[in-house]
Amino acid sequence: KSGISTDALSFKNEQVAIKARGLESQWRSGCLIAKSFCLDKLVVDELDVQTFASDNPPPASTDDIVLPEIKLPISFNADEIVVKTFRFQPPGDAPAQELKNIRLVANSEGDKLNINELSAQYNNISVSAQGTITPTGDYPLDLTAQVNATDFLEEYDARADITLGNNLNDLNLDVLVTGALNASITGQVKPLEKKLPANLTIETDQAGWPLDTNAIAQANDVQLKINGDMDDYRLGLTGRVQGEQIPDATLSVNALINTSRALFPDIDIATLDGIITGNAAVSYANNVIWVTEIIAKDINPAVKFAGVDGKLNASVAANGDLVGEKWTLDLTRAQVDGLLRDLPFNLNTQLTKHSNDTWQLDSLVLNNGRNRVNAKGELTNQWDLEADVNLPELQNLLPGLTGGFNAK
């Protein structure tokens, strides 16, 4: 048997600096006669890799990734490769990243690489993998991996069991997440193509907050389908939601999303014995610009909030933007009409928020039985409002209210 042991080993050029400490190796020279390399042990206590920024970096490639053909000249068998601490320092001010207890046990059969064990620890995350991959052609593979994260959300742990199949050009993906969240991801991706085509389905039977009771918010039977590429991913979301202050609702949302904008042409929600439909668009190519329109029909608040019986219709149209830390809002239409507690109800308002944090109330009109409100004005550091408030029957608005008041 042969081997190398050394306290320190280093290498450096213009692109990278590598330092290894506490290196011990052992291999069998006799295997070379049979055109095989038998590594019994390679242990490194500490391995530091630092990369340096180039003065003339090559332009980023916009082409698909082409995998190299790797033909192994001899077979190999590695019984134990261990790096106890691996630190990677990227160029610039980015913090160093550290992996602990990297372990590899592997061997080859012809061009096929058998990974019997590959494991590592990163902060509170441990990863282990096993399987086969052939580094020729489209790189056929059959790999399984387990990812465990302690204290993933608050004190709750999470685990992901991952199966990768077919090949790297057309990769089959199957992921099962358990613990803090129970969910599955299945489908296909093409990770070597620059537009990253994908056809995925994400599902969960139940998720919510807080994790132990889901009392504040809970989603059931959620399914998200993703299909397309970076020119446009088509998304379809369905599910049911509920919560302490959230009325039971069944929702369906379709979207088109790419790197510069997101379109939501179909938003449908069944809730409170009525229907809410709408659409929205968000552009984020430069600044954030958004627009939305929502229509609600036959909404009965009493389904969730006892005593607030009604049958209300609503229409909302709004747009806005975000430039740096300044945002605007133009609520061009907010109308509610119908019956509330057996009395006609009508609310109509228009509101604008400017980038200088000035609010402009163009109009607010409320009619509900004998209750009347009419207001307009401007809100800055000082309020400049003209309002005529006549609410003699507060009990018409919400149960538990009594009396009334007038103000100008």
Tab-separated table of C-alpha atoms in Angstrom, residues 53-360:
chain	number	residue	atom	x	y	z
A	53	ALA	CA	-12.041	38.160	-9.804
A	54	SER	CA	-10.587	38.428	-13.293
A	55	ASP	CA	-9.678	41.804	-14.815
A	56	ASN	CA	-11.160	40.592	-18.099
A	57	PRO	CA	-13.934	38.134	-17.273
A	58	PRO	CA	-15.399	36.273	-20.251
A	59	PRO	CA	-18.900	37.355	-21.278
A	60	ALA	CA	-21.697	35.315	-19.789
A	61	SER	CA	-22.817	32.585	-22.146
A	62	THR	CA	-26.340	32.797	-23.552
A	63	ASP	CA	-26.184	29.361	-25.149
A	64	ASP	CA	-27.445	26.030	-23.908
A	65	ILE	CA	-25.024	24.120	-21.702
A	66	VAL	CA	-23.042	21.460	-23.555
A	67	LEU	CA	-21.834	18.648	-21.334
A	68	PRO	CA	-18.326	17.316	-21.850
A	69	GLU	CA	-17.787	13.691	-22.756
A	70	ILE	CA	-15.818	12.143	-19.887
A	71	LYS	CA	-14.252	8.800	-20.727
A	72	LEU	CA	-12.541	7.285	-17.713
A	73	PRO	CA	-9.147	5.853	-18.782
A	74	ILE	CA	-9.158	3.403	-15.881
A	75	SER	CA	-11.722	2.279	-13.366
A	76	PHE	CA	-11.502	3.421	-9.768
A	77	ASN	CA	-12.756	2.466	-6.341
A	78	ALA	CA	-12.837	5.010	-3.507
A	79	ASP	CA	-13.588	3.451	-0.137
A	80	GLU	CA	-13.386	6.691	1.816
A	81	ILE	CA	-12.929	10.328	0.836
A	82	VAL	CA	-13.507	12.733	3.728
A	83	VAL	CA	-13.118	16.493	4.003
A	84	LYS	CA	-13.856	17.465	7.579
A	85	THR	CA	-14.102	21.219	6.887
A	86	PHE	CA	-14.398	22.836	3.446
A	87	ARG	CA	-14.390	26.617	3.111
A	88	PHE	CA	-15.065	28.473	-0.127
A	89	GLN	CA	-14.318	32.181	-0.460
A	90	PRO	CA	-15.771	33.763	-3.631
A	91	PRO	CA	-14.334	36.998	-5.075
A	92	GLY	CA	-15.170	40.362	-3.520
A	93	ASP	CA	-16.858	40.927	-0.180
A	94	ALA	CA	-19.137	37.909	-0.257
A	95	PRO	CA	-18.911	35.867	2.959
A	96	ALA	CA	-17.121	32.550	2.944
A	97	GLN	CA	-19.265	29.427	2.847
A	98	GLU	CA	-18.427	26.397	4.958
A	99	LEU	CA	-19.350	22.739	4.593
A	100	LYS	CA	-18.663	20.144	7.254
A	101	ASN	CA	-18.059	16.397	7.113
A	102	ILE	CA	-18.064	15.867	3.344
A	103	ARG	CA	-17.891	12.130	2.686
A	104	LEU	CA	-17.762	10.224	-0.607
A	105	VAL	CA	-17.735	6.492	-1.263
A	106	ALA	CA	-17.828	5.666	-4.990
A	107	ASN	CA	-16.592	3.373	-7.743
A	108	SER	CA	-16.844	3.107	-11.523
A	109	GLU	CA	-18.053	0.426	-13.893
A	110	GLY	CA	-16.930	1.332	-17.401
A	111	ASP	CA	-18.171	4.891	-17.918
A	112	LYS	CA	-20.783	4.633	-15.157
A	113	LEU	CA	-20.100	6.207	-11.781
A	114	ASN	CA	-21.665	4.500	-8.772
A	115	ILE	CA	-22.127	6.855	-5.825
A	116	ASN	CA	-22.581	4.681	-2.754
A	117	GLU	CA	-22.502	7.620	-0.362
A	118	LEU	CA	-22.180	11.378	-0.758
A	119	SER	CA	-22.968	13.460	2.302
A	120	ALA	CA	-22.264	16.882	3.801
A	121	GLN	CA	-23.432	19.319	6.472
A	122	TYR	CA	-24.159	23.042	5.900
A	123	ASN	CA	-25.210	24.976	9.011
A	124	ASN	CA	-28.485	23.311	10.091
A	125	ILE	CA	-28.870	21.372	6.820
A	126	SER	CA	-27.548	17.864	6.174
A	127	VAL	CA	-27.522	16.258	2.734
A	128	SER	CA	-26.917	12.688	1.640
A	129	ALA	CA	-27.147	11.150	-1.833
A	130	GLN	CA	-26.608	7.880	-3.641
A	131	GLY	CA	-27.137	6.459	-7.112
A	132	THR	CA	-25.532	6.285	-10.528
A	133	ILE	CA	-24.570	8.730	-13.277
A	134	THR	CA	-22.801	8.195	-16.599
A	135	PRO	CA	-20.811	11.305	-17.719
A	136	THR	CA	-21.317	10.736	-21.451
A	137	GLY	CA	-24.044	11.733	-23.911
A	138	ASP	CA	-26.975	13.264	-22.020
A	139	TYR	CA	-25.572	11.983	-18.706
A	140	PRO	CA	-28.064	9.224	-17.821
A	141	LEU	CA	-28.659	9.107	-14.098
A	142	ASP	CA	-30.618	7.510	-11.302
A	143	LEU	CA	-30.032	9.424	-8.062
A	144	THR	CA	-31.774	9.742	-4.728
A	145	ALA	CA	-31.027	12.381	-2.101
A	146	GLN	CA	-32.207	13.242	1.382
A	147	VAL	CA	-32.104	16.768	2.779
A	148	ASN	CA	-32.766	17.332	6.480
A	149	ALA	CA	-33.107	20.797	8.009
A	150	THR	CA	-33.408	21.263	11.764
A	151	ASP	CA	-35.358	24.285	13.061
A	152	PHE	CA	-36.456	24.976	9.489
A	153	LEU	CA	-39.434	27.073	10.614
A	154	GLU	CA	-39.259	28.090	14.246
A	155	GLU	CA	-38.615	24.812	16.108
A	156	TYR	CA	-40.007	22.596	13.334
A	157	ASP	CA	-37.728	20.385	11.256
A	158	ALA	CA	-38.181	19.558	7.587
A	159	ARG	CA	-37.062	16.745	5.298
A	160	ALA	CA	-36.977	16.434	1.515
A	161	ASP	CA	-36.636	13.085	-0.259
A	162	ILE	CA	-35.513	13.716	-3.836
A	163	THR	CA	-35.405	11.341	-6.790
A	164	LEU	CA	-33.716	12.352	-10.051
A	165	GLY	CA	-34.071	10.185	-13.129
A	166	ASN	CA	-33.669	9.897	-16.918
A	167	ASN	CA	-30.802	12.255	-17.831
A	168	LEU	CA	-29.471	15.769	-17.258
A	169	ASN	CA	-30.856	17.036	-20.570
A	170	ASP	CA	-34.396	15.881	-19.757
A	171	LEU	CA	-34.539	15.445	-16.004
A	172	ASN	CA	-37.364	13.702	-14.163
A	173	LEU	CA	-37.931	15.162	-10.702
A	174	ASP	CA	-39.807	13.741	-7.736
A	175	VAL	CA	-39.611	15.505	-4.365
A	176	LEU	CA	-41.484	14.695	-1.166
A	177	VAL	CA	-41.294	17.291	1.621
A	178	THR	CA	-42.327	16.340	5.166
A	179	GLY	CA	-42.135	17.906	8.597
A	180	ALA	CA	-42.781	21.631	8.884
A	181	LEU	CA	-44.550	21.423	5.527
A	182	ASN	CA	-45.974	18.394	3.729
A	183	ALA	CA	-45.824	18.795	-0.041
A	184	SER	CA	-44.750	17.081	-3.245
A	185	ILE	CA	-43.074	18.281	-6.449
A	186	THR	CA	-43.187	16.114	-9.563
A	187	GLY	CA	-42.427	16.684	-13.236
A	188	GLN	CA	-39.687	17.331	-15.740
A	189	VAL	CA	-37.135	20.106	-16.254
A	190	LYS	CA	-34.493	20.720	-18.918
A	191	PRO	CA	-31.698	22.287	-16.821
A	192	LEU	CA	-29.184	22.491	-19.684
A	193	GLU	CA	-31.352	24.685	-21.922
A	194	LYS	CA	-30.901	28.428	-21.453
A	195	LYS	CA	-34.666	29.070	-21.245
A	196	LEU	CA	-35.061	26.355	-18.585
A	197	PRO	CA	-38.213	24.598	-19.825
A	198	ALA	CA	-40.208	22.967	-17.029
A	199	ASN	CA	-43.397	21.019	-16.506
A	200	LEU	CA	-43.970	20.712	-12.759
A	201	THR	CA	-46.804	20.064	-10.339
A	202	ILE	CA	-46.587	21.171	-6.701
A	203	GLU	CA	-49.219	19.824	-4.308
A	204	THR	CA	-50.016	19.935	-0.610
A	205	ASP	CA	-53.026	18.575	1.227
A	206	GLN	CA	-52.733	21.128	4.012
A	207	ALA	CA	-50.469	24.018	4.957
A	208	GLY	CA	-50.953	26.982	7.233
A	209	TRP	CA	-49.857	29.201	10.073
A	210	PRO	CA	-49.080	28.723	12.872
A	211	LEU	CA	-47.689	25.332	12.024
A	212	ASP	CA	-49.232	23.502	14.974
A	213	THR	CA	-52.827	24.759	14.635
A	214	ASN	CA	-53.126	26.523	11.227
A	215	ALA	CA	-55.613	28.776	13.031
A	216	ILE	CA	-54.611	32.110	11.472
A	217	ALA	CA	-54.530	30.791	7.911
A	218	GLN	CA	-54.946	27.356	6.386
A	219	ALA	CA	-54.813	26.150	2.783
A	220	ASN	CA	-56.138	22.755	1.680
A	221	ASP	CA	-55.937	20.718	-1.524
A	222	VAL	CA	-53.495	23.171	-3.065
A	223	GLN	CA	-52.166	22.418	-6.530
A	224	LEU	CA	-49.790	24.603	-8.530
A	225	LYS	CA	-49.013	23.613	-12.132
A	226	ILE	CA	-46.035	25.218	-13.906
A	227	ASN	CA	-45.454	24.733	-17.626
A	228	GLY	CA	-43.325	26.633	-20.131
A	229	ASP	CA	-39.952	28.327	-20.155
A	230	MET	CA	-38.401	31.677	-19.247
A	231	ASP	CA	-40.181	33.381	-22.155
A	232	ASP	CA	-43.417	32.573	-20.321
A	233	TYR	CA	-44.179	30.140	-17.545
A	234	ARG	CA	-47.893	29.310	-17.410
A	235	LEU	CA	-49.110	28.854	-13.858
A	236	GLY	CA	-52.383	27.395	-12.652
A	237	LEU	CA	-53.197	27.537	-8.928
A	238	THR	CA	-56.211	25.931	-7.264
A	239	GLY	CA	-57.060	25.344	-3.618
A	240	ARG	CA	-59.172	26.186	-0.593
A	241	VAL	CA	-58.336	28.682	2.175
A	242	GLN	CA	-59.749	29.526	5.587
A	243	GLY	CA	-58.699	31.127	8.860
A	244	GLU	CA	-59.726	32.992	11.979
A	245	GLN	CA	-60.341	36.198	10.036
A	246	ILE	CA	-60.398	34.613	6.577
A	247	PRO	CA	-63.734	33.413	5.189
A	248	ASP	CA	-63.770	29.945	3.639
A	249	ALA	CA	-62.922	30.321	-0.032
A	250	THR	CA	-62.197	28.202	-3.080
A	251	LEU	CA	-59.802	29.854	-5.494
A	252	SER	CA	-58.482	29.417	-9.006
A	253	VAL	CA	-55.742	31.637	-10.451
A	254	ASN	CA	-54.093	31.475	-13.882
A	255	ALA	CA	-50.932	33.414	-14.626
A	256	LEU	CA	-48.212	34.063	-17.221
A	257	ILE	CA	-44.866	34.954	-15.669
A	258	ASN	CA	-41.455	35.777	-17.119
A	259	THR	CA	-38.418	37.819	-16.096
A	260	SER	CA	-40.020	41.212	-16.819
A	261	ARG	CA	-43.722	40.912	-15.950
A	262	ALA	CA	-46.496	38.799	-14.472
A	263	LEU	CA	-50.018	38.617	-15.891
A	264	PHE	CA	-52.999	37.262	-13.956
A	265	PRO	CA	-55.810	37.176	-16.550
A	266	ASP	CA	-58.132	34.907	-14.549
A	267	ILE	CA	-58.675	35.227	-10.810
A	268	ASP	CA	-61.760	33.402	-9.526
A	269	ILE	CA	-62.750	33.066	-5.862
A	270	ALA	CA	-65.939	31.523	-4.503
A	271	THR	CA	-66.602	32.802	-0.981
A	272	LEU	CA	-69.334	34.152	1.319
A	273	ASP	CA	-72.045	32.660	-0.915
A	274	GLY	CA	-70.800	34.825	-3.788
A	275	ILE	CA	-68.142	35.071	-6.460
A	276	ILE	CA	-65.100	37.331	-6.842
A	277	THR	CA	-63.440	37.604	-10.249
A	278	GLY	CA	-60.608	39.773	-11.425
A	279	ASN	CA	-57.377	40.264	-13.276
A	280	ALA	CA	-54.042	41.915	-12.577
A	281	ALA	CA	-50.699	42.698	-14.171
A	282	VAL	CA	-47.306	43.568	-12.684
A	283	SER	CA	-44.287	44.840	-14.608
A	284	TYR	CA	-40.869	44.727	-12.896
A	285	ALA	CA	-38.488	45.131	-15.827
A	286	ASN	CA	-37.353	48.497	-14.439
A	287	ASN	CA	-39.583	49.985	-11.783
A	288	VAL	CA	-42.589	48.117	-10.424
A	289	ILE	CA	-45.865	49.049	-12.146
A	290	TRP	CA	-49.140	47.284	-11.419
A	291	VAL	CA	-52.808	47.417	-12.362
A	292	THR	CA	-55.825	45.387	-11.222
A	293	GLU	CA	-59.594	45.142	-11.579
A	294	ILE	CA	-61.824	43.122	-9.248
A	295	ILE	CA	-65.575	42.443	-9.348
A	296	ALA	CA	-67.564	40.791	-6.544
A	297	LYS	CA	-71.159	39.571	-6.768
A	298	ASP	CA	-73.726	38.398	-4.183
A	299	ILE	CA	-71.401	38.595	-1.178
A	300	ASN	CA	-73.035	37.798	2.186
A	301	PRO	CA	-70.701	38.836	5.060
A	302	ALA	CA	-72.859	36.955	7.596
A	303	VAL	CA	-71.437	33.642	6.358
A	304	LYS	CA	-68.266	34.554	8.313
A	305	PHE	CA	-69.313	37.491	10.495
A	306	ALA	CA	-72.549	36.815	12.360
A	307	GLY	CA	-75.167	39.519	12.218
A	308	VAL	CA	-73.804	41.289	9.144
A	309	ASP	CA	-76.377	39.904	6.735
A	310	GLY	CA	-76.281	41.241	3.223
A	311	LYS	CA	-76.097	40.727	-0.480
A	312	LEU	CA	-73.429	43.031	-1.820
A	313	ASN	CA	-71.796	43.676	-5.165
A	314	ALA	CA	-68.467	45.453	-5.542
A	315	SER	CA	-66.209	46.809	-8.274
A	316	VAL	CA	-62.608	47.937	-7.745
A	317	ALA	CA	-60.096	49.325	-10.248
A	318	ALA	CA	-56.647	50.464	-9.166
A	319	ASN	CA	-53.089	50.938	-10.362
A	320	GLY	CA	-49.802	52.137	-8.949
A	321	ASP	CA	-46.047	51.966	-9.091
A	322	LEU	CA	-42.938	51.664	-6.940
A	323	VAL	CA	-39.869	53.750	-7.802
A	324	GLY	CA	-37.084	53.265	-5.287
A	325	GLU	CA	-38.771	53.685	-1.905
A	326	LYS	CA	-41.576	55.866	-3.278
A	327	TRP	CA	-44.901	54.329	-4.175
A	328	THR	CA	-48.155	55.596	-5.640
A	329	LEU	CA	-51.747	54.396	-5.663
A	330	ASP	CA	-54.600	55.422	-7.924
A	331	LEU	CA	-57.862	53.909	-6.737
A	332	THR	CA	-59.900	54.992	-9.727
A	333	ARG	CA	-62.995	53.071	-8.693
A	334	ALA	CA	-64.191	51.449	-5.478
A	335	GLN	CA	-67.928	50.830	-5.473
A	336	VAL	CA	-70.061	48.668	-3.192
A	337	ASP	CA	-73.845	48.407	-3.527
A	338	GLY	CA	-76.662	46.094	-2.520
A	339	LEU	CA	-78.365	45.259	0.755
A	340	LEU	CA	-76.746	45.332	4.194
A	341	ARG	CA	-78.854	44.307	7.210
A	342	ASP	CA	-82.033	44.638	5.115
A	343	LEU	CA	-81.284	48.224	4.050
A	344	PRO	CA	-79.919	49.589	0.779
A	345	PHE	CA	-76.149	50.136	0.945
A	346	ASN	CA	-74.030	52.165	-1.452
A	347	LEU	CA	-70.381	53.182	-1.112
A	348	ASN	CA	-68.419	54.986	-3.807
A	349	THR	CA	-64.899	56.338	-3.409
A	350	GLN	CA	-61.912	57.524	-5.428
A	351	LEU	CA	-58.505	57.919	-3.814
A	352	THR	CA	-54.982	58.811	-4.957
A	353	LYS	CA	-51.667	58.508	-3.148
A	354	HIS	CA	-48.818	60.503	-4.736
A	355	SER	CA	-45.101	59.767	-4.575
A	356	ASN	CA	-44.619	62.701	-2.165
A	357	ASP	CA	-46.843	60.854	0.359
A	358	THR	CA	-49.781	63.168	-0.271
A	359	TRP	CA	-53.182	61.483	-0.192
A	360	GLN	CA	-55.983	62.931	-2.298
